[in-house]
């Protein structure tokens, strides 16, 4: 939480970082904070108090915010990949394509789509009956573990998980892959070694985050049930709900000179102001 807050403050306080890439990075940090708040805070409360229960309303609420912020992560990573694609493959048109109006439109579209998906799954879950108090084989209310506790027909829910979940997961990932294919071909056409290294360094932080985020998501949601145990499922979920949001600030700050400079100026300003 601290790392993501620092990224948002650094980007907001430094005029040099008021660009589309850092605009969406700040929103990615905000989505990471939401993802952490919706899952990890309850998990830490359970560990601290040994009170491992959650109400029906609390479970649905947690599911809604987890789905919304998790999908936002995926969508923001996709928009950031498109930003890199335009910057490297079409630099003369970058300011025209990635205008302030376009960035705000993409932001609104991401929020609207993720809210629709999360609300659809949550409302469908609210229609189910749960005959007995059951144990969710997870550390938060994910869709699949909760569906296993229902005594109603879950066919419609499973169909929507496959349709919406597959679309929300695969379309952004495929879009990112296509963007990087074009980026690689564009970089290979650059004759100077300095230009190639600069282009790859620009994308390296984003690519690291994409690999960690989608790697754990695919291992959780796309592997056959026969190959995934409950323990492996929980470990993979912990990676994208706990580890990935924690690593993002380190990846973007340690591998980015502009971010490191902005963070230093922010912390120095805080020290001067506090003294």
Coordinates of C-alpha atoms in Angstrom, one line a residue:
X1 CA 0.0 0.0 0.0
X2 CA 2.8 2.4 0.9
X3 CA 4.7 1.7 -2.3
X4 CA 1.6 2.3 -4.5
X5 CA 0.7 5.5 -2.6
X6 CA 4.2 6.8 -3.1
X7 CA 4.0 6.2 -6.9
X8 CA 0.7 8.0 -7.1
X9 CA 2.1 11.0 -5.1
X10 CA 5.3 11.1 -7.1
X11 CA 3.4 11.1 -10.4
X12 CA 1.0 13.7 -9.2
X13 CA 3.6 16.0 -7.8
X14 CA 6.1 15.9 -10.7
X15 CA 5.0 17.8 -13.9
X16 CA 7.5 15.8 -16.0
X17 CA 5.5 12.6 -15.3
X18 CA 2.2 14.1 -16.5
X19 CA 2.2 11.8 -19.6
X20 CA -0.2 9.1 -20.7
X21 CA 2.2 6.3 -19.5
X22 CA 2.5 7.6 -16.0
X23 CA -1.2 8.6 -15.9
X24 CA -2.1 4.9 -16.4
X25 CA 0.6 3.8 -14.1
X26 CA -0.9 5.9 -11.3
X27 CA -4.3 4.3 -12.1
X28 CA -2.7 0.9 -12.0
X29 CA -1.3 1.6 -8.6
X30 CA -4.7 2.7 -7.4
X31 CA -6.2 -0.5 -8.8
X32 CA -3.5 -2.5 -6.9
X33 CA -4.4 -0.7 -3.7
X34 CA -8.1 -1.6 -4.2
X35 CA -7.2 -5.2 -5.0
X36 CA -5.1 -5.4 -1.8
X37 CA -7.8 -3.7 0.3
X38 CA -10.5 -6.1 -0.9
X39 CA -8.6 -9.3 -0.1
X40 CA -5.5 -8.9 2.0
X41 CA -7.1 -6.8 4.8
X42 CA -9.7 -9.4 5.6
X43 CA -7.0 -12.2 5.4
X44 CA -4.8 -10.3 7.9
X45 CA -7.8 -9.7 10.2
X46 CA -8.5 -13.5 10.1
X47 CA -4.9 -14.3 10.9
X48 CA -4.7 -11.8 13.7
X49 CA -8.1 -12.7 15.4
X50 CA -8.4 -16.4 14.3
X51 CA -11.9 -15.5 13.4
X52 CA -12.3 -17.2 10.0
X53 CA -15.8 -16.2 9.1
X54 CA -17.4 -13.8 6.6
X55 CA -21.0 -12.8 6.3
X56 CA -23.1 -13.5 3.1
X57 CA -23.2 -9.8 2.3
X58 CA -19.6 -9.4 3.1
X59 CA -18.6 -12.2 0.8
X60 CA -20.6 -10.8 -2.2
X61 CA -19.1 -7.3 -1.5
X62 CA -15.6 -8.7 -1.4
X63 CA -16.2 -10.7 -4.6
X64 CA -17.5 -7.5 -6.4
X65 CA -14.5 -5.4 -5.5
X66 CA -12.0 -8.2 -6.1
X67 CA -13.4 -8.8 -9.6
X68 CA -13.5 -5.1 -10.4
X69 CA -10.0 -4.2 -9.3
X70 CA -8.5 -7.4 -10.7
X71 CA -10.0 -6.7 -14.1
X72 CA -8.9 -3.1 -13.9
X73 CA -5.3 -4.3 -13.4
X74 CA -5.7 -6.3 -16.6
X75 CA -7.2 -3.5 -18.6
X76 CA -4.7 -0.9 -17.4
X77 CA -1.8 -3.1 -18.4
X78 CA -3.4 -3.5 -21.8
X79 CA -3.7 0.3 -22.3
X80 CA -0.1 0.8 -21.1
X81 CA 1.0 -1.8 -23.7
X82 CA -0.8 0.2 -26.4
X83 CA 0.9 3.4 -25.1
X84 CA 4.3 1.7 -25.6
X85 CA 3.2 0.5 -29.1
X86 CA 2.3 4.0 -30.2
X87 CA 5.4 5.6 -28.7
X88 CA 7.8 3.1 -30.4
X89 CA 6.0 2.2 -33.6
X90 CA 4.4 5.6 -34.4
X91 CA 6.3 8.3 -32.5
X92 CA 5.3 11.2 -34.8
X93 CA 1.6 10.5 -34.1
X94 CA 2.0 9.8 -30.4
X95 CA 0.8 13.2 -29.0
X96 CA -2.2 13.0 -31.4
X97 CA -3.2 9.4 -30.7
X98 CA -2.5 9.5 -26.9
X99 CA -4.3 12.8 -26.3
X100 CA -5.7 13.8 -22.9
X101 CA -9.2 13.2 -24.3
X102 CA -8.3 9.7 -25.5
X103 CA -6.7 8.8 -22.1
X104 CA -9.7 9.9 -20.1
X105 CA -12.0 8.0 -22.5
X106 CA -9.9 4.8 -22.0
X107 CA -10.0 5.3 -18.3
X108 CA -13.8 5.7 -18.2
X109 CA -14.2 2.7 -20.5
X110 CA -12.0 0.5 -18.3
X111 CA -14.0 1.5 -15.2
X112 CA -17.4 1.0 -16.9
X113 CA -16.5 -2.5 -18.4
X114 CA -15.0 -3.8 -15.2
X115 CA -18.0 -2.6 -13.1
X116 CA -20.4 -4.3 -15.6
X117 CA -18.4 -7.6 -15.4
X118 CA -18.1 -7.5 -11.6
X119 CA -21.8 -6.6 -11.1
X120 CA -22.9 -9.3 -13.5
X121 CA -21.1 -12.1 -11.6
X122 CA -22.1 -10.7 -8.2
X123 CA -25.8 -10.4 -9.1
X124 CA -25.9 -13.9 -10.5
X125 CA -24.2 -15.2 -7.3
X126 CA -26.9 -13.4 -5.2
X127 CA -29.6 -15.5 -7.0
X128 CA -28.1 -18.7 -5.7
X129 CA -29.2 -20.5 -2.5
X130 CA -26.7 -21.7 0.1
X131 CA -28.4 -24.4 2.2
X132 CA -25.8 -24.7 4.9
X133 CA -22.9 -22.8 6.3
X134 CA -19.9 -24.0 4.4
X135 CA -16.1 -23.6 4.3
X136 CA -14.7 -21.7 1.4
X137 CA -11.5 -23.4 0.3
X138 CA -9.7 -20.1 -0.2
X139 CA -8.6 -17.0 1.7
X140 CA -11.1 -14.7 0.0
X141 CA -14.5 -15.1 -1.8
X142 CA -13.4 -16.0 -5.3
X143 CA -16.2 -17.2 -7.7
X144 CA -15.3 -20.8 -8.2
X145 CA -14.8 -21.8 -4.5
X146 CA -18.1 -20.0 -3.5
X147 CA -20.0 -21.7 -6.4
X148 CA -19.0 -25.1 -4.9
X149 CA -21.0 -24.3 -1.8
X150 CA -24.3 -23.6 -3.5
X151 CA -27.1 -26.1 -3.5
X152 CA -28.8 -24.4 -6.6
X153 CA -28.2 -24.9 -10.2
X154 CA -25.0 -23.0 -11.1
X155 CA -25.0 -23.6 -14.8
X156 CA -25.7 -20.0 -15.7
X157 CA -23.0 -18.8 -13.3
X158 CA -20.5 -21.2 -14.8
X159 CA -21.4 -20.2 -18.3
X160 CA -20.9 -16.5 -17.4
X161 CA -17.6 -17.3 -15.7
X162 CA -16.4 -19.0 -18.9
X163 CA -17.8 -16.3 -21.3
X164 CA -17.1 -13.1 -19.4
X165 CA -14.1 -14.4 -17.5
X166 CA -12.4 -15.9 -20.6
X167 CA -13.0 -12.7 -22.5
X168 CA -11.8 -10.3 -19.8
X169 CA -8.7 -12.5 -19.4
X170 CA -7.8 -13.4 -23.0
X171 CA -8.7 -10.3 -24.9
X172 CA -6.3 -8.0 -22.9
X173 CA -3.6 -10.6 -22.9
X174 CA -3.8 -11.2 -26.7
X175 CA -3.8 -7.4 -27.2
X176 CA -0.7 -7.1 -25.1
X177 CA 1.0 -9.9 -27.1
X178 CA 0.1 -8.3 -30.4
X179 CA 1.4 -4.9 -29.2
X180 CA 4.7 -6.4 -28.2
X181 CA 5.1 -8.3 -31.5
X182 CA 4.8 -5.0 -33.4
X183 CA 7.2 -3.4 -30.8
X184 CA 9.8 -6.1 -31.3
X185 CA 9.7 -5.8 -35.1
X186 CA 10.0 -2.0 -34.8
X187 CA 12.9 -2.2 -32.5
X188 CA 14.7 -4.7 -34.7
X189 CA 14.5 -2.2 -37.6
X190 CA 16.3 0.4 -35.5
X191 CA 19.9 0.4 -36.7
X192 CA 21.5 2.1 -33.7
X193 CA 22.2 -0.1 -30.6
X194 CA 21.4 2.9 -28.3
X195 CA 17.9 3.2 -29.8
X196 CA 17.2 -0.5 -29.4
X197 CA 18.3 -0.6 -25.8
X198 CA 16.3 2.5 -24.9
X199 CA 13.2 1.0 -26.5
X200 CA 13.6 -2.3 -24.6
X201 CA 14.3 -0.5 -21.3
X202 CA 11.1 1.5 -21.7
X203 CA 9.1 -1.7 -22.0
X204 CA 11.0 -3.9 -19.5
X205 CA 9.2 -2.8 -16.4
X206 CA 5.8 -3.2 -17.9
X207 CA 6.8 -6.6 -19.4
X208 CA 7.9 -7.9 -16.0
X209 CA 4.6 -6.9 -14.4
X210 CA 2.6 -8.5 -17.3
X211 CA 4.5 -11.8 -17.0
X212 CA 4.0 -12.1 -13.2
X213 CA 0.3 -11.0 -13.4
X214 CA -0.9 -13.1 -16.3
X215 CA 1.4 -16.1 -15.4
X216 CA -0.3 -16.5 -12.0
X217 CA -3.8 -15.8 -13.5
X218 CA -3.4 -18.5 -16.1
X219 CA -2.1 -21.0 -13.7
X220 CA -5.2 -20.4 -11.5
X221 CA -8.1 -20.1 -14.0
X222 CA -7.0 -21.9 -17.2
X223 CA -5.3 -25.0 -15.9
X224 CA -7.4 -28.2 -15.8
X225 CA -8.9 -28.9 -12.3
X226 CA -7.1 -32.3 -12.3
X227 CA -3.7 -30.5 -12.5
X228 CA -4.5 -27.9 -9.8
X229 CA -4.8 -28.7 -6.1
X230 CA -6.5 -26.4 -3.6
X231 CA -3.1 -25.5 -2.1
X232 CA -1.6 -24.6 -5.6
X233 CA -4.7 -22.6 -6.4
X234 CA -4.4 -20.6 -3.2
X235 CA -0.7 -20.0 -3.7
X236 CA -1.3 -18.8 -7.3
X237 CA -4.1 -16.5 -6.1
X238 CA -1.8 -15.1 -3.4
X239 CA 0.7 -14.2 -6.1
X240 CA -1.6 -12.0 -8.1
X241 CA -3.5 -10.5 -5.1
X242 CA -0.6 -10.0 -2.7
X243 CA 2.8 -10.4 -4.4
X244 CA 2.1 -8.7 -7.7
X245 CA 0.7 -5.5 -6.2
X246 CA 3.6 -5.4 -3.8
X247 CA 6.2 -5.9 -6.6
X248 CA 4.8 -3.3 -9.0
X249 CA 6.1 -0.3 -7.1
X250 CA 9.6 -1.9 -6.9
X251 CA 9.7 -2.9 -10.5
X252 CA 8.6 0.5 -11.8
X253 CA 10.7 2.6 -9.4
X254 CA 14.0 0.5 -9.5
X255 CA 14.0 0.1 -13.3
X256 CA 12.8 3.7 -14.2
X257 CA 15.1 6.7 -13.9
X258 CA 12.2 9.2 -14.1
X259 CA 10.3 7.4 -11.3
X260 CA 13.4 7.2 -9.1
X261 CA 14.0 10.9 -9.6
X262 CA 10.4 11.8 -8.8
X263 CA 10.4 9.6 -5.7
X264 CA 13.7 11.2 -4.5
X265 CA 12.3 14.7 -5.0
X266 CA 9.0 13.8 -3.3
X267 CA 10.8 12.3 -0.2
X268 CA 13.2 15.2 0.0
X269 CA 10.3 17.7 -0.2
X270 CA 8.5 15.8 2.6
X271 CA 11.7 15.9 4.8
X272 CA 12.1 19.6 4.2
X273 CA 8.4 20.3 4.9
X274 CA 8.4 18.1 8.1
X275 CA 11.6 19.8 9.4

